[in-house]
Short mmCIF file of N, CA and C in Angstrom, two decimals:
data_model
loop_
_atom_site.label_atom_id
_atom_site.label_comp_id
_atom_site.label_asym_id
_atom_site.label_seq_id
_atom_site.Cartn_x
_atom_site.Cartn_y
_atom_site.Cartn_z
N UNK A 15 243.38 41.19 44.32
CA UNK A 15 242.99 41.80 45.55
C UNK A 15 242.92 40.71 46.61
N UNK A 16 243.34 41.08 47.67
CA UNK A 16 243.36 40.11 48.93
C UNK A 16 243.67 40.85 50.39
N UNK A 17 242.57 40.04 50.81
CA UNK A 17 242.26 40.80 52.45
C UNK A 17 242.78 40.61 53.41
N UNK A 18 243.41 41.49 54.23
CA UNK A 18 244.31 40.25 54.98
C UNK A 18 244.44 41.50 56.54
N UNK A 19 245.01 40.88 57.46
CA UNK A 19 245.34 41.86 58.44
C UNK A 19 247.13 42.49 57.97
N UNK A 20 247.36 43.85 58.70
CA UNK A 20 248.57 44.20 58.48
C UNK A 20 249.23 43.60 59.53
N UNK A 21 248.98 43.03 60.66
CA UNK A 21 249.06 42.56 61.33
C UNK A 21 250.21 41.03 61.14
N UNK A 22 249.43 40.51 60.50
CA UNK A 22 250.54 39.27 59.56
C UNK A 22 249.50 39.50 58.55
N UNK A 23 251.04 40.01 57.25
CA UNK A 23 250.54 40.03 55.93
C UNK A 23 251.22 38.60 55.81
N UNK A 24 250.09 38.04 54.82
CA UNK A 24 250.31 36.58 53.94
C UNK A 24 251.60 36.35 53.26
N UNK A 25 252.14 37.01 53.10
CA UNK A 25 253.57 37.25 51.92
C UNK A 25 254.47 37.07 52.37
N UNK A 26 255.57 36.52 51.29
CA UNK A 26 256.99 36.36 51.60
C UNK A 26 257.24 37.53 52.40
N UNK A 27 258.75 37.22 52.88
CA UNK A 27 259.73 38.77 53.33
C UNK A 27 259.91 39.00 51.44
N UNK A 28 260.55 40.62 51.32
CA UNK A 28 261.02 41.25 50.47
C UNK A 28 260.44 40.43 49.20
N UNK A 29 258.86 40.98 49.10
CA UNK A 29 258.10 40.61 47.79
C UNK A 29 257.82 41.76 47.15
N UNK A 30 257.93 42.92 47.58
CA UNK A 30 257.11 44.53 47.51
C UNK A 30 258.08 45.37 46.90
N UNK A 31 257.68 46.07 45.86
CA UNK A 31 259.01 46.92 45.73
C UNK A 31 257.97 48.37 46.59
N UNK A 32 257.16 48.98 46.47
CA UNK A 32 256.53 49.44 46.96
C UNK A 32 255.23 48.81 47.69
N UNK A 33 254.87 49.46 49.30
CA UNK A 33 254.19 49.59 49.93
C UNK A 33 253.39 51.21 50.56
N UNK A 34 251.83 50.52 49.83
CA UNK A 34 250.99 51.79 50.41
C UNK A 34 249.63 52.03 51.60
N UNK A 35 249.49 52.63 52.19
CA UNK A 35 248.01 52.80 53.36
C UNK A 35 247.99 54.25 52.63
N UNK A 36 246.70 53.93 52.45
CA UNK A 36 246.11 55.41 52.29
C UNK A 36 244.82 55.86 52.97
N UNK A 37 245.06 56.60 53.88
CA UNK A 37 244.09 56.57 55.24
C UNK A 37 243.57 55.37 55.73
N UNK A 38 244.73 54.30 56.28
CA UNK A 38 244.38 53.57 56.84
C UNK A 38 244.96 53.42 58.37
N UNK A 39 246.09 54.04 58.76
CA UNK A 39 247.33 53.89 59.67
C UNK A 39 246.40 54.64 60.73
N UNK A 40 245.44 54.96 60.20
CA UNK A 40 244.75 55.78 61.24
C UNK A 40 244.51 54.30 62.52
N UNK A 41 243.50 53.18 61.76
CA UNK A 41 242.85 52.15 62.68
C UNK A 41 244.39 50.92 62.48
N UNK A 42 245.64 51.50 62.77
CA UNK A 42 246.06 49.63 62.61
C UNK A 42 246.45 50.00 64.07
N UNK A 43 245.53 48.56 64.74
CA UNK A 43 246.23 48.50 66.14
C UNK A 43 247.74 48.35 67.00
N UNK A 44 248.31 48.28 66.60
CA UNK A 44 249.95 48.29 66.84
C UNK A 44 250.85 48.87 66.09
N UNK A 45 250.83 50.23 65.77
CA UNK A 45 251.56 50.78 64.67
C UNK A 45 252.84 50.24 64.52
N UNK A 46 253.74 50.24 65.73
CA UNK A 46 255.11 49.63 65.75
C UNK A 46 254.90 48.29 65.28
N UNK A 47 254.96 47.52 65.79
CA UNK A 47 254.61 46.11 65.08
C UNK A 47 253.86 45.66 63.41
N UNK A 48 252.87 46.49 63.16
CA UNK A 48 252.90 47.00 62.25
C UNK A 48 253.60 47.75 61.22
N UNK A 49 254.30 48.18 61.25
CA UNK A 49 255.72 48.90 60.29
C UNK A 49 256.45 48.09 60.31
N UNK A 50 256.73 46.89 61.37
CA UNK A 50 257.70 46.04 61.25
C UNK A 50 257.46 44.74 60.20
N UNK A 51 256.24 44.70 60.15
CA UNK A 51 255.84 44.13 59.42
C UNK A 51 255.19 44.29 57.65
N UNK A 52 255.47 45.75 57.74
CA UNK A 52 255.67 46.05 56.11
C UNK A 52 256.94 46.09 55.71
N UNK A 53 257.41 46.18 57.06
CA UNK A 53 259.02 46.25 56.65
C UNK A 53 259.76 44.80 55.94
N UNK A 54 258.83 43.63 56.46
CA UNK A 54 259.39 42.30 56.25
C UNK A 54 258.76 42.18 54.85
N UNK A 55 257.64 42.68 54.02
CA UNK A 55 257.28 42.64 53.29
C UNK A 55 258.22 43.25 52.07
N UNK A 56 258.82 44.83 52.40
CA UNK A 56 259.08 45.33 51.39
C UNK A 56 260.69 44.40 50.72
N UNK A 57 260.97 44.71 49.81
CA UNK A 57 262.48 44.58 49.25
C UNK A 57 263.66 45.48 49.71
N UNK A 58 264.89 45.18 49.66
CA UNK A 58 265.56 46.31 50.03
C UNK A 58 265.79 47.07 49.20
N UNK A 59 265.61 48.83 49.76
CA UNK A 59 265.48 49.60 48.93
C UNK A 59 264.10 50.38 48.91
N UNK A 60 262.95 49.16 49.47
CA UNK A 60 261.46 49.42 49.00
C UNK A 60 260.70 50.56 49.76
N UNK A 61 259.75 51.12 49.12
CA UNK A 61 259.51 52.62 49.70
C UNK A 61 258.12 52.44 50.29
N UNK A 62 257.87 53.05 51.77
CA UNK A 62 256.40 52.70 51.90
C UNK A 62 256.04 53.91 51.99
N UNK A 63 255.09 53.88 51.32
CA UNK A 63 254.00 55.46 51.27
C UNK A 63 252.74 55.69 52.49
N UNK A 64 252.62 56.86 52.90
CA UNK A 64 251.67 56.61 53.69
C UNK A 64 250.60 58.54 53.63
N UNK A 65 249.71 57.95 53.27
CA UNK A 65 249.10 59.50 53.05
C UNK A 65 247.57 59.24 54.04
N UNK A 66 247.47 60.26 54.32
CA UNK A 66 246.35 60.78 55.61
C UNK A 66 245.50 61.99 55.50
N UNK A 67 244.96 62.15 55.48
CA UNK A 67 243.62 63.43 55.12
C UNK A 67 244.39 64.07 56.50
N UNK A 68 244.26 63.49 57.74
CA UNK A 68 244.70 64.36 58.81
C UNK A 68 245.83 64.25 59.86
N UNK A 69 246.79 65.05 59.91
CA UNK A 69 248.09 65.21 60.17
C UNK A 69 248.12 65.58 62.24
N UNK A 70 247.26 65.53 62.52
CA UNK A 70 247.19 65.55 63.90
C UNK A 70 247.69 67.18 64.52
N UNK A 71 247.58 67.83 63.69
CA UNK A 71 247.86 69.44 63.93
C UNK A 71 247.00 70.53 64.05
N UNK A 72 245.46 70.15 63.70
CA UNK A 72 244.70 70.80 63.11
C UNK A 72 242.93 70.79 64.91
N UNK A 73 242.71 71.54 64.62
CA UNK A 73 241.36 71.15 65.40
C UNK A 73 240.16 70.00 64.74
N UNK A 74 240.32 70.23 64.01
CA UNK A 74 239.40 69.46 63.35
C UNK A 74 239.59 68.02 63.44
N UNK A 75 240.94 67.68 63.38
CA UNK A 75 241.44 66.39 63.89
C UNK A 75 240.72 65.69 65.38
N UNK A 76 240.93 66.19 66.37
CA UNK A 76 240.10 66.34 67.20
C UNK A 76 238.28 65.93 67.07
N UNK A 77 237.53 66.51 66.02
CA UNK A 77 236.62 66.31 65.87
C UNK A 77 236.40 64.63 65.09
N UNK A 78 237.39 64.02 64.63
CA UNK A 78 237.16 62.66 63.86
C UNK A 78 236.95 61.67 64.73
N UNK A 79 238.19 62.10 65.87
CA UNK A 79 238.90 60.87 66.94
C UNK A 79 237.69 60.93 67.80
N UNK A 80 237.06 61.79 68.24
CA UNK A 80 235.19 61.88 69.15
C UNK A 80 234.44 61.02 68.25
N UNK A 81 234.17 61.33 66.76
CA UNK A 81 233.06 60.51 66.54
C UNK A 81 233.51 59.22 65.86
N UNK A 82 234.69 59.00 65.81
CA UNK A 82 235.27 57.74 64.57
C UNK A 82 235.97 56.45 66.15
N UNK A 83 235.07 55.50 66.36
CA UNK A 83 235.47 54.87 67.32
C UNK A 83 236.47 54.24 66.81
N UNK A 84 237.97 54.62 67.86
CA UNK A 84 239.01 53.46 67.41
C UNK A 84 240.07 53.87 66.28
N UNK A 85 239.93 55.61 65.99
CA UNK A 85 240.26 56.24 65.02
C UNK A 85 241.67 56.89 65.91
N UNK A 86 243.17 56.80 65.64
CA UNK A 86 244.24 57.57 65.94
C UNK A 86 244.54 58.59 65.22
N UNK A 87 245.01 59.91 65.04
CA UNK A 87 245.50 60.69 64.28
C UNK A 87 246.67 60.82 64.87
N UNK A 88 247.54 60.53 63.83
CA UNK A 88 249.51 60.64 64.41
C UNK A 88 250.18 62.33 63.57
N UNK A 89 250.68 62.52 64.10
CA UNK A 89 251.52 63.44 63.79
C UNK A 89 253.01 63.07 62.99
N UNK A 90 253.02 64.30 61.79
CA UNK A 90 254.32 63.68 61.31
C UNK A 90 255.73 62.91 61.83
N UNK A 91 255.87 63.61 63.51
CA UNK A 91 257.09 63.48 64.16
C UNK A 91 256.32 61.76 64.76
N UNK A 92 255.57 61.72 65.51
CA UNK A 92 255.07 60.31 65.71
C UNK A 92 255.20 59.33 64.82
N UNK A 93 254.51 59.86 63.62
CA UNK A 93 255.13 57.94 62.63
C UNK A 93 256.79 58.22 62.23
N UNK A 94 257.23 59.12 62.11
CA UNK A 94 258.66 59.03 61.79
C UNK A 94 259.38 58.34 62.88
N UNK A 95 259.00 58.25 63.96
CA UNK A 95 259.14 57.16 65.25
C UNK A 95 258.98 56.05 65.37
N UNK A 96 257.81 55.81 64.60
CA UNK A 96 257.56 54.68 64.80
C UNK A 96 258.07 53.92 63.61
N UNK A 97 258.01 54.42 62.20
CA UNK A 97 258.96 53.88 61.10
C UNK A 97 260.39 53.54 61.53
N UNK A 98 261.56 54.57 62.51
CA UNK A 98 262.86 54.46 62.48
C UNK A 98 262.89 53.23 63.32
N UNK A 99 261.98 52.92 64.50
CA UNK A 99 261.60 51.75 64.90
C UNK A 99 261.78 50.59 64.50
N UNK A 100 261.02 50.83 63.59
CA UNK A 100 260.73 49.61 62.28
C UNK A 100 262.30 49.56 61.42
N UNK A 101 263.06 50.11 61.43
CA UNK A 101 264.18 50.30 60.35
C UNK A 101 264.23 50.75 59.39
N UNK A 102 263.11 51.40 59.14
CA UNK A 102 263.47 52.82 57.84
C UNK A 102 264.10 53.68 58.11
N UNK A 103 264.77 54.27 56.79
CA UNK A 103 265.84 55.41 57.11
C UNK A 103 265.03 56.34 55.55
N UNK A 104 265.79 57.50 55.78
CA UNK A 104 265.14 58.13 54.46
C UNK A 104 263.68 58.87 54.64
N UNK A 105 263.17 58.87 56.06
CA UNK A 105 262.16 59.06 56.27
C UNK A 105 261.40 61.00 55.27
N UNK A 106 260.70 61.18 55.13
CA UNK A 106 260.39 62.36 54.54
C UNK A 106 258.98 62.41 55.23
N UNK A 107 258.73 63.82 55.31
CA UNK A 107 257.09 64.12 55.37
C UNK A 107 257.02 65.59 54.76
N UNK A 108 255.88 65.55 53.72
CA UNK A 108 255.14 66.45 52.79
C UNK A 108 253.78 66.79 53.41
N UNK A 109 253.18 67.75 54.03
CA UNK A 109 251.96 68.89 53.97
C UNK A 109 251.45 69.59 53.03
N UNK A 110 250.17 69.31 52.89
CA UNK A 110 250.03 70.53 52.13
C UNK A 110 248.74 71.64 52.79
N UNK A 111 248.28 72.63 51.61
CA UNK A 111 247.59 73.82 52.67
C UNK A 111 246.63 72.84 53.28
N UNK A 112 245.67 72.34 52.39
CA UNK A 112 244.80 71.80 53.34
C UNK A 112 244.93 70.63 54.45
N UNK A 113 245.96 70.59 55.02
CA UNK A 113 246.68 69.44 56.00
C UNK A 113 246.81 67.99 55.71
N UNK A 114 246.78 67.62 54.88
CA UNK A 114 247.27 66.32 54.56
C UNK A 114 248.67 65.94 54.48
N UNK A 115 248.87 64.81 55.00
CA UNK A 115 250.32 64.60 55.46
C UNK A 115 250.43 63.02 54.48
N UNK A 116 251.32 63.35 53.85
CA UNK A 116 252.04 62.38 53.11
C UNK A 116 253.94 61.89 53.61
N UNK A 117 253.94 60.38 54.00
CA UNK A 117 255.21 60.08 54.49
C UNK A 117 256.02 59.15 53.54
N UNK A 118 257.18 59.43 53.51
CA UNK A 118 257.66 58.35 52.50
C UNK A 118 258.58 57.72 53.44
N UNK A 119 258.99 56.25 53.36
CA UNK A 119 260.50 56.08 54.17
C UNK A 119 260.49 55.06 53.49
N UNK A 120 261.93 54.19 53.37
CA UNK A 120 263.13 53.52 52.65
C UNK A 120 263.38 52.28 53.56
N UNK A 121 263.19 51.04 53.10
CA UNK A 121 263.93 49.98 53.68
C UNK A 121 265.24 50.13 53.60
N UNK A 122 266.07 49.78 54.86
CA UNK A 122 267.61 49.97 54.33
C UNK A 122 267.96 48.73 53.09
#
């Protein structure tokens, strides 16, 4: 285990065969710059996962971003933006009933 900002991760380029946030993409301050930088992490080929309790569709979403200082909720079409950005291709996004949004995308 090691703590680090996503910001500059500590690691070679292409050390990762997989990369995951799991409700974290909510607080990273520069999402773009950020993806670019898991991107230097992953391998080619490497898949980054990204799962979220809240998908930015919902009212309730609304209610986090009031009391969670510093808290973003993105919408599926928003990080798929900001990933193709970054140079993923392959992008996917999965919902389910209770709104959780799960993203997958592909280093080329």
């Amino acid at each position: 285990m090691q703590q680090a900002s996503v910001a500059e991760l500590p690691f070679e380029a292409e050390q990762f065969d997989v990369v995951t946030a799991f409700e974290t993409v909510y607080f990273w301050p520069e999402l773009a710059q950020n993806f670019r930088e898991v991107y230097r992490v992953l391998k080619p080929g490497g898949i980054f996962f990204i799962c979220n309790e809240a998908n930015g569709e919902t009212t309730k979403d609304d209610k986090w971003t009031q009391i969670i200082n510093g808290m973003t909720i993105y919408t599926d079409t928003a990080l798929k933006e900001y990933l193709e950005q970054a140079g993923f291709c392959q992008i996917q996004s999965h919902k389910n009933k209770k709104g959780w949004l799960c993203v997958t995308a592909q280093k080329r």
